[in-house]
Amino acid sequence: MPSQLTAHRSSALAGKVRAPGDKSMSHRSMIFGGMAVGVTTVEGLLEGDDVLASARAVEAFGAKVERTGEGEWRIEGAGGFKTPLSVIDCGNAGTGVRLLMGAAAGYPLTATFDGDASLRKRPMKRVTGPLADMGARFGWLAAEDRVPVALTGGTLTGIDYVQTVASAQIKSAILLAGLNAEGVTTVTEPEKSRDHTERMLRAFGAEVVVEEQGEGWKITLKGGQPLKATHVAVPGDPSSAAFPLAAGLIVPGSEVTVEGVMLNSLRTGLFDTWIEMGADLTIDNRREAGGEDVGDITARYSQLKGVVVPEERAASMIDEYPILAATAAFADGVTVMRGVGEMRVKESDRISLMVEGLRACGVQVEEEPEGFLVTGGPVQGGATVATAHDHRIAMSHLILGLAAEQPVSVLDPEMIATSFPGFVDMINGLGGEID
Ligand code: S3P
């Protein structure tokens, strides 16, 4: 991939495409398959760099991992992880490193986890803290709260953990450790976060009890439950589908359909928000696939209007605020996005990078500590935007550039391959102009 990509004002986009496999489910299928006894088969796996790093990790922990076709993988779990001979390099993947630390903590092993420059800046104590309370030991090798970190796993005891932020990564790490802990582990969430771990643990034969509690829920898991290999069909990623759909909404005359998109309601906050903004977004062919609701989504060009995004919706669209902001730049009026401080600890500080990038393109944006406000109108573009190697920042600005007056370039776009390897070809195949 070149060191920068440029999106040009495009004429109407049209066509049907298929979203790449869901990243959250792809990581989980690799990790659970690696922990299980027997052969797990996966179809529709996202073959992005983040998931491939998880595949290499479970291999290093002792599983046999093999690609058997496009998106088709076979994972032969050894029924437990062993000490790896080399450092576990999770690349750019926060989900990978946090879930793998939870999974590994319950086995008698030592392992060092590391990642790229972006991952080395992200907070890890949110996961190592509760895992240490369960009995795992961690040694920071460079700086506290950051990878590289050395883990010594072993005999764990279940805990009752009450989360302060709704985070599926923290919840999942604790539940995976709880599988091999003595006694019962519970995780209570203030608001519901994505529940792929709970659903997939059940598919792998574990008993998981979920009780509603206020706005959130309490998840209970008994220790000493071995996972049994199974087949996982990974549906399309709504977080990736968002990009071609956004292009459909903002480029005049467009009609874009993305087929096979997962519609788990804990992931679809962006689609609800777009509909409130007046988007012509329709969902057809609703069905079930891989234990999830799935459908085909069509986006037609729409003159959007600004809205206040309810703060309690944040967990169901936390990765989607960058692309929401890009579409809000074309809306009438102001779009208010608050209660999203977590955006600052993703692959980059996504609030600050979106504010900088949109402003460089002539968009009026106001930054707050835990949010930002975008005032829509015609978008000038004509800028080269820094992405801090963040895939979603790069893709959001490229989509913006398809409808801006002047071209928009993004620096360091290679990270797009972490979640959406075919992004440029897909957008150009629909009639967009990115080069
Ligand atoms: C993910 C959970 C979210 C999300 C990330 C994937 C997951 O992070 O941002 O891209 O697969 O569990 P948090 O759980 O930290 O909010």
Short mmCIF file of N, CA and C in Angstrom, two decimals, residues 134-252:
data_model
loop_
_atom_site.label_atom_id
_atom_site.label_comp_id
_atom_site.label_asym_id
_atom_site.label_seq_id
_atom_site.Cartn_x
_atom_site.Cartn_y
_atom_site.Cartn_z
N MET A 134 -7.52 -12.11 40.56
CA MET A 134 -7.87 -13.54 40.48
C MET A 134 -6.66 -14.44 40.78
N GLY A 135 -5.44 -13.85 40.76
CA GLY A 135 -4.26 -14.64 41.10
C GLY A 135 -3.17 -14.66 40.05
N ALA A 136 -3.40 -14.02 38.89
CA ALA A 136 -2.34 -13.98 37.86
C ALA A 136 -1.31 -12.93 38.27
N ARG A 137 -0.08 -13.07 37.78
CA ARG A 137 0.96 -12.09 38.10
C ARG A 137 1.46 -11.42 36.82
N PHE A 138 1.70 -10.12 36.90
CA PHE A 138 2.14 -9.34 35.74
C PHE A 138 3.38 -8.55 36.07
N GLY A 139 4.32 -8.47 35.14
CA GLY A 139 5.52 -7.64 35.31
C GLY A 139 5.60 -6.70 34.11
N TRP A 140 5.57 -5.40 34.38
CA TRP A 140 5.65 -4.40 33.29
C TRP A 140 7.09 -4.34 32.82
N LEU A 141 7.34 -4.52 31.53
CA LEU A 141 8.72 -4.61 31.04
C LEU A 141 9.27 -3.26 30.57
N ALA A 142 8.39 -2.32 30.27
CA ALA A 142 8.86 -1.00 29.83
C ALA A 142 8.23 0.09 30.68
N ALA A 143 6.92 0.15 30.73
CA ALA A 143 6.22 1.18 31.51
C ALA A 143 4.98 0.55 32.12
N GLU A 144 4.61 1.06 33.30
CA GLU A 144 3.44 0.52 33.98
C GLU A 144 2.20 0.73 33.11
N ASP A 145 1.30 -0.24 33.14
CA ASP A 145 0.01 -0.12 32.44
C ASP A 145 0.12 -0.29 30.92
N ARG A 146 1.31 -0.65 30.43
CA ARG A 146 1.51 -0.74 28.98
C ARG A 146 2.20 -2.04 28.62
N VAL A 147 1.89 -2.59 27.41
CA VAL A 147 2.73 -3.67 26.90
C VAL A 147 4.05 -3.06 26.46
N PRO A 148 5.15 -3.85 26.47
CA PRO A 148 5.23 -5.27 26.77
C PRO A 148 5.04 -5.57 28.26
N VAL A 149 4.35 -6.70 28.51
CA VAL A 149 4.11 -7.13 29.89
C VAL A 149 4.28 -8.65 29.95
N ALA A 150 4.87 -9.12 31.07
CA ALA A 150 5.06 -10.55 31.25
C ALA A 150 3.97 -11.08 32.18
N LEU A 151 3.34 -12.15 31.78
CA LEU A 151 2.25 -12.76 32.56
C LEU A 151 2.71 -14.11 33.11
N THR A 152 2.42 -14.35 34.39
CA THR A 152 2.56 -15.70 34.93
C THR A 152 1.16 -16.14 35.32
N GLY A 153 0.68 -17.16 34.63
CA GLY A 153 -0.67 -17.66 34.90
C GLY A 153 -0.61 -18.84 35.86
N GLY A 154 -1.77 -19.35 36.19
CA GLY A 154 -1.79 -20.52 37.08
C GLY A 154 -3.10 -20.66 37.77
N THR A 155 -3.04 -20.98 39.06
CA THR A 155 -4.27 -21.24 39.80
C THR A 155 -4.98 -19.93 40.11
N LEU A 156 -6.16 -19.78 39.56
CA LEU A 156 -6.93 -18.55 39.77
C LEU A 156 -8.14 -18.83 40.65
N THR A 157 -8.64 -17.77 41.26
CA THR A 157 -9.88 -17.86 42.03
C THR A 157 -10.90 -16.91 41.40
N GLY A 158 -12.13 -17.34 41.32
CA GLY A 158 -13.18 -16.51 40.73
C GLY A 158 -13.35 -15.20 41.50
N ILE A 159 -13.79 -14.14 40.81
CA ILE A 159 -14.05 -12.86 41.50
C ILE A 159 -15.43 -12.34 41.09
N ASP A 160 -15.91 -11.37 41.88
CA ASP A 160 -17.09 -10.61 41.50
C ASP A 160 -16.57 -9.26 41.05
N TYR A 161 -16.69 -8.98 39.77
CA TYR A 161 -16.11 -7.75 39.25
C TYR A 161 -17.20 -6.80 38.78
N VAL A 162 -17.15 -5.57 39.29
CA VAL A 162 -18.13 -4.56 38.87
C VAL A 162 -17.40 -3.56 38.00
N GLN A 163 -17.78 -3.50 36.72
CA GLN A 163 -17.09 -2.61 35.77
C GLN A 163 -17.56 -1.17 35.93
N THR A 164 -16.63 -0.24 35.77
CA THR A 164 -17.05 1.17 35.80
C THR A 164 -17.38 1.66 34.38
N VAL A 165 -16.66 1.13 33.37
CA VAL A 165 -17.06 1.43 31.99
C VAL A 165 -17.61 0.15 31.37
N ALA A 166 -18.57 0.32 30.44
CA ALA A 166 -19.08 -0.87 29.75
C ALA A 166 -18.04 -1.26 28.70
N SER A 167 -17.25 -2.28 28.97
CA SER A 167 -16.23 -2.70 28.02
C SER A 167 -16.28 -4.21 27.83
N ALA A 168 -16.55 -4.60 26.58
CA ALA A 168 -16.61 -6.03 26.27
C ALA A 168 -15.24 -6.68 26.37
N GLN A 169 -14.20 -5.89 26.16
CA GLN A 169 -12.86 -6.49 26.24
C GLN A 169 -12.53 -6.87 27.68
N ILE A 170 -12.84 -5.98 28.62
CA ILE A 170 -12.55 -6.29 30.04
C ILE A 170 -13.42 -7.48 30.48
N LYS A 171 -14.72 -7.37 30.18
CA LYS A 171 -15.66 -8.45 30.55
C LYS A 171 -15.16 -9.79 30.00
N SER A 172 -14.76 -9.80 28.73
CA SER A 172 -14.37 -11.06 28.09
C SER A 172 -13.11 -11.63 28.72
N ALA A 173 -12.13 -10.76 29.00
CA ALA A 173 -10.88 -11.24 29.60
C ALA A 173 -11.17 -11.92 30.94
N ILE A 174 -12.04 -11.31 31.74
CA ILE A 174 -12.33 -11.88 33.07
C ILE A 174 -13.10 -13.20 32.92
N LEU A 175 -14.05 -13.23 32.00
CA LEU A 175 -14.82 -14.48 31.83
C LEU A 175 -13.92 -15.61 31.32
N LEU A 176 -13.01 -15.31 30.41
CA LEU A 176 -12.12 -16.36 29.88
C LEU A 176 -11.22 -16.89 30.98
N ALA A 177 -10.73 -15.99 31.85
CA ALA A 177 -9.92 -16.43 32.99
C ALA A 177 -10.80 -17.25 33.94
N GLY A 178 -12.04 -16.80 34.11
CA GLY A 178 -12.97 -17.48 35.02
C GLY A 178 -13.26 -18.91 34.63
N LEU A 179 -13.12 -19.22 33.35
CA LEU A 179 -13.36 -20.59 32.88
C LEU A 179 -12.44 -21.59 33.58
N ASN A 180 -11.21 -21.11 33.88
CA ASN A 180 -10.22 -22.01 34.50
C ASN A 180 -9.91 -21.61 35.94
N ALA A 181 -10.83 -20.86 36.56
CA ALA A 181 -10.62 -20.44 37.96
C ALA A 181 -11.39 -21.36 38.90
N GLU A 182 -10.98 -21.32 40.16
CA GLU A 182 -11.76 -22.06 41.17
C GLU A 182 -12.95 -21.21 41.56
N GLY A 183 -14.12 -21.83 41.67
CA GLY A 183 -15.31 -21.10 42.11
C GLY A 183 -15.97 -20.32 40.99
N VAL A 184 -16.79 -19.36 41.39
CA VAL A 184 -17.66 -18.67 40.44
C VAL A 184 -17.10 -17.27 40.15
N THR A 185 -17.19 -16.84 38.89
CA THR A 185 -16.80 -15.48 38.50
C THR A 185 -18.04 -14.74 38.04
N THR A 186 -18.19 -13.49 38.52
CA THR A 186 -19.29 -12.67 37.98
C THR A 186 -18.73 -11.35 37.47
N VAL A 187 -19.35 -10.84 36.42
CA VAL A 187 -19.01 -9.51 35.90
C VAL A 187 -20.31 -8.73 35.81
N THR A 188 -20.34 -7.55 36.45
CA THR A 188 -21.52 -6.70 36.39
C THR A 188 -21.17 -5.47 35.57
N GLU A 189 -22.03 -5.15 34.58
CA GLU A 189 -21.77 -4.01 33.71
C GLU A 189 -22.80 -2.92 33.94
N PRO A 190 -22.35 -1.65 33.98
CA PRO A 190 -23.29 -0.54 34.19
C PRO A 190 -24.23 -0.38 33.00
N GLU A 191 -23.71 -0.66 31.81
CA GLU A 191 -24.51 -0.65 30.58
C GLU A 191 -24.09 -1.88 29.79
N LYS A 192 -24.98 -2.33 28.92
CA LYS A 192 -24.65 -3.55 28.18
C LYS A 192 -23.59 -3.29 27.13
N SER A 193 -22.55 -4.13 27.11
CA SER A 193 -21.59 -4.06 26.01
C SER A 193 -21.79 -5.30 25.15
N ARG A 194 -21.18 -5.31 23.97
CA ARG A 194 -21.38 -6.42 23.01
C ARG A 194 -21.24 -7.76 23.71
N ASP A 195 -22.10 -8.71 23.35
CA ASP A 195 -22.21 -9.98 24.10
C ASP A 195 -21.72 -11.18 23.29
N HIS A 196 -20.78 -10.95 22.37
CA HIS A 196 -20.31 -12.08 21.54
C HIS A 196 -19.62 -13.15 22.38
N THR A 197 -18.94 -12.74 23.45
CA THR A 197 -18.26 -13.74 24.29
C THR A 197 -19.27 -14.66 24.95
N GLU A 198 -20.31 -14.07 25.53
CA GLU A 198 -21.31 -14.87 26.21
C GLU A 198 -21.96 -15.86 25.22
N ARG A 199 -22.34 -15.33 24.04
CA ARG A 199 -23.00 -16.19 23.04
C ARG A 199 -22.06 -17.29 22.56
N MET A 200 -20.81 -16.92 22.29
CA MET A 200 -19.90 -17.91 21.72
C MET A 200 -19.45 -18.92 22.77
N LEU A 201 -19.33 -18.49 24.04
CA LEU A 201 -18.98 -19.46 25.09
C LEU A 201 -20.05 -20.55 25.15
N ARG A 202 -21.31 -20.13 25.01
CA ARG A 202 -22.39 -21.13 25.02
C ARG A 202 -22.25 -22.08 23.83
N ALA A 203 -21.92 -21.51 22.66
CA ALA A 203 -21.75 -22.36 21.47
C ALA A 203 -20.61 -23.36 21.68
N PHE A 204 -19.63 -23.00 22.50
CA PHE A 204 -18.50 -23.90 22.81
C PHE A 204 -18.81 -24.76 24.04
N GLY A 205 -20.09 -24.80 24.43
CA GLY A 205 -20.51 -25.76 25.46
C GLY A 205 -20.44 -25.27 26.90
N ALA A 206 -20.09 -24.01 27.12
CA ALA A 206 -20.00 -23.52 28.51
C ALA A 206 -21.36 -22.99 28.97
N GLU A 207 -21.55 -23.05 30.28
CA GLU A 207 -22.79 -22.52 30.85
C GLU A 207 -22.53 -21.09 31.32
N VAL A 208 -23.28 -20.15 30.81
CA VAL A 208 -23.11 -18.74 31.16
C VAL A 208 -24.50 -18.21 31.53
N VAL A 209 -24.61 -17.62 32.72
CA VAL A 209 -25.92 -17.10 33.14
C VAL A 209 -25.89 -15.57 33.02
N VAL A 210 -26.89 -15.02 32.34
CA VAL A 210 -26.94 -13.56 32.15
C VAL A 210 -28.24 -13.04 32.76
N GLU A 211 -28.11 -12.10 33.71
CA GLU A 211 -29.30 -11.51 34.34
C GLU A 211 -29.31 -10.01 34.09
N GLU A 212 -30.49 -9.49 33.76
CA GLU A 212 -30.63 -8.03 33.57
C GLU A 212 -30.42 -7.37 34.93
N GLN A 213 -29.72 -6.26 34.94
CA GLN A 213 -29.53 -5.53 36.18
C GLN A 213 -29.46 -4.04 35.85
N GLY A 214 -30.51 -3.30 36.17
CA GLY A 214 -30.58 -1.88 35.80
C GLY A 214 -30.45 -1.73 34.30
N GLU A 215 -29.59 -0.78 33.88
CA GLU A 215 -29.36 -0.58 32.44
C GLU A 215 -28.42 -1.64 31.88
N GLY A 216 -27.76 -2.36 32.77
CA GLY A 216 -26.76 -3.32 32.32
C GLY A 216 -27.15 -4.75 32.64
N TRP A 217 -26.15 -5.57 32.91
CA TRP A 217 -26.44 -6.94 33.30
C TRP A 217 -25.30 -7.55 34.11
N LYS A 218 -25.65 -8.71 34.72
CA LYS A 218 -24.66 -9.43 35.51
C LYS A 218 -24.46 -10.79 34.85
N ILE A 219 -23.21 -11.13 34.62
CA ILE A 219 -22.90 -12.40 33.95
C ILE A 219 -22.20 -13.30 34.96
N THR A 220 -22.67 -14.54 35.06
CA THR A 220 -22.13 -15.49 36.04
C THR A 220 -21.62 -16.72 35.31
N LEU A 221 -20.42 -17.15 35.70
CA LEU A 221 -19.78 -18.29 35.05
C LEU A 221 -19.09 -19.15 36.11
N LYS A 222 -19.34 -20.44 36.07
CA LYS A 222 -18.65 -21.35 37.01
C LYS A 222 -17.30 -21.74 36.46
N GLY A 223 -16.29 -21.84 37.33
CA GLY A 223 -14.96 -22.26 36.89
C GLY A 223 -14.92 -23.76 36.59
N GLY A 224 -13.85 -24.18 35.92
CA GLY A 224 -13.67 -25.61 35.62
C GLY A 224 -14.55 -26.10 34.49
N GLN A 225 -14.83 -25.22 33.53
CA GLN A 225 -15.64 -25.65 32.38
C GLN A 225 -14.75 -25.73 31.13
N PRO A 226 -14.46 -26.95 30.65
CA PRO A 226 -13.67 -27.05 29.43
C PRO A 226 -14.51 -26.64 28.21
N LEU A 227 -13.89 -25.99 27.23
CA LEU A 227 -14.62 -25.65 26.00
C LEU A 227 -14.56 -26.82 25.03
N LYS A 228 -15.68 -27.02 24.32
CA LYS A 228 -15.72 -28.11 23.32
C LYS A 228 -15.73 -27.49 21.94
N ALA A 229 -14.87 -28.01 21.06
CA ALA A 229 -14.74 -27.46 19.71
C ALA A 229 -16.09 -27.44 19.00
N THR A 230 -16.26 -26.48 18.10
CA THR A 230 -17.53 -26.36 17.38
C THR A 230 -17.27 -25.71 16.03
N HIS A 231 -18.35 -25.42 15.28
CA HIS A 231 -18.24 -24.69 14.02
C HIS A 231 -18.72 -23.26 14.25
N VAL A 232 -17.99 -22.29 13.77
CA VAL A 232 -18.41 -20.89 13.91
C VAL A 232 -18.57 -20.27 12.52
N ALA A 233 -19.76 -19.71 12.26
CA ALA A 233 -19.98 -18.97 11.01
C ALA A 233 -19.98 -17.49 11.38
N VAL A 234 -18.97 -16.76 10.89
CA VAL A 234 -18.82 -15.36 11.28
C VAL A 234 -19.61 -14.47 10.30
N PRO A 235 -20.59 -13.71 10.78
CA PRO A 235 -21.31 -12.81 9.87
C PRO A 235 -20.53 -11.54 9.57
N GLY A 236 -21.06 -10.71 8.67
CA GLY A 236 -20.38 -9.47 8.25
C GLY A 236 -20.31 -8.46 9.38
N ASP A 237 -19.23 -7.68 9.38
CA ASP A 237 -18.96 -6.75 10.47
C ASP A 237 -19.73 -5.44 10.28
N PRO A 238 -20.65 -5.10 11.19
CA PRO A 238 -21.39 -3.84 11.03
C PRO A 238 -20.46 -2.63 11.10
N SER A 239 -19.36 -2.75 11.84
CA SER A 239 -18.43 -1.62 11.95
C SER A 239 -17.72 -1.36 10.63
N SER A 240 -17.52 -2.41 9.81
CA SER A 240 -16.91 -2.23 8.49
C SER A 240 -17.97 -1.86 7.46
N ALA A 241 -19.15 -2.49 7.55
CA ALA A 241 -20.25 -2.17 6.62
C ALA A 241 -20.55 -0.68 6.66
N ALA A 242 -20.30 -0.06 7.81
CA ALA A 242 -20.59 1.36 7.98
C ALA A 242 -19.91 2.24 6.92
N PHE A 243 -18.73 1.83 6.43
CA PHE A 243 -17.99 2.72 5.51
C PHE A 243 -18.64 2.78 4.12
N PRO A 244 -18.88 1.63 3.43
CA PRO A 244 -19.58 1.77 2.15
C PRO A 244 -21.00 2.35 2.31
N LEU A 245 -21.66 2.05 3.42
CA LEU A 245 -23.01 2.61 3.63
C LEU A 245 -22.93 4.13 3.79
N ALA A 246 -21.92 4.60 4.51
CA ALA A 246 -21.75 6.04 4.69
C ALA A 246 -21.54 6.72 3.34
N ALA A 247 -20.74 6.07 2.48
CA ALA A 247 -20.51 6.63 1.15
C ALA A 247 -21.84 6.74 0.41
N GLY A 248 -22.68 5.71 0.54
CA GLY A 248 -24.00 5.74 -0.10
C GLY A 248 -24.84 6.91 0.39
N LEU A 249 -24.72 7.24 1.66
CA LEU A 249 -25.55 8.31 2.24
C LEU A 249 -25.09 9.71 1.83
N ILE A 250 -23.77 9.90 1.63
CA ILE A 250 -23.29 11.28 1.43
C ILE A 250 -22.96 11.64 -0.02
N VAL A 251 -22.81 10.63 -0.90
CA VAL A 251 -22.50 10.96 -2.30
C VAL A 251 -23.83 11.04 -3.07
N PRO A 252 -24.19 12.21 -3.60
CA PRO A 252 -25.49 12.39 -4.24
C PRO A 252 -25.79 11.33 -5.30
#
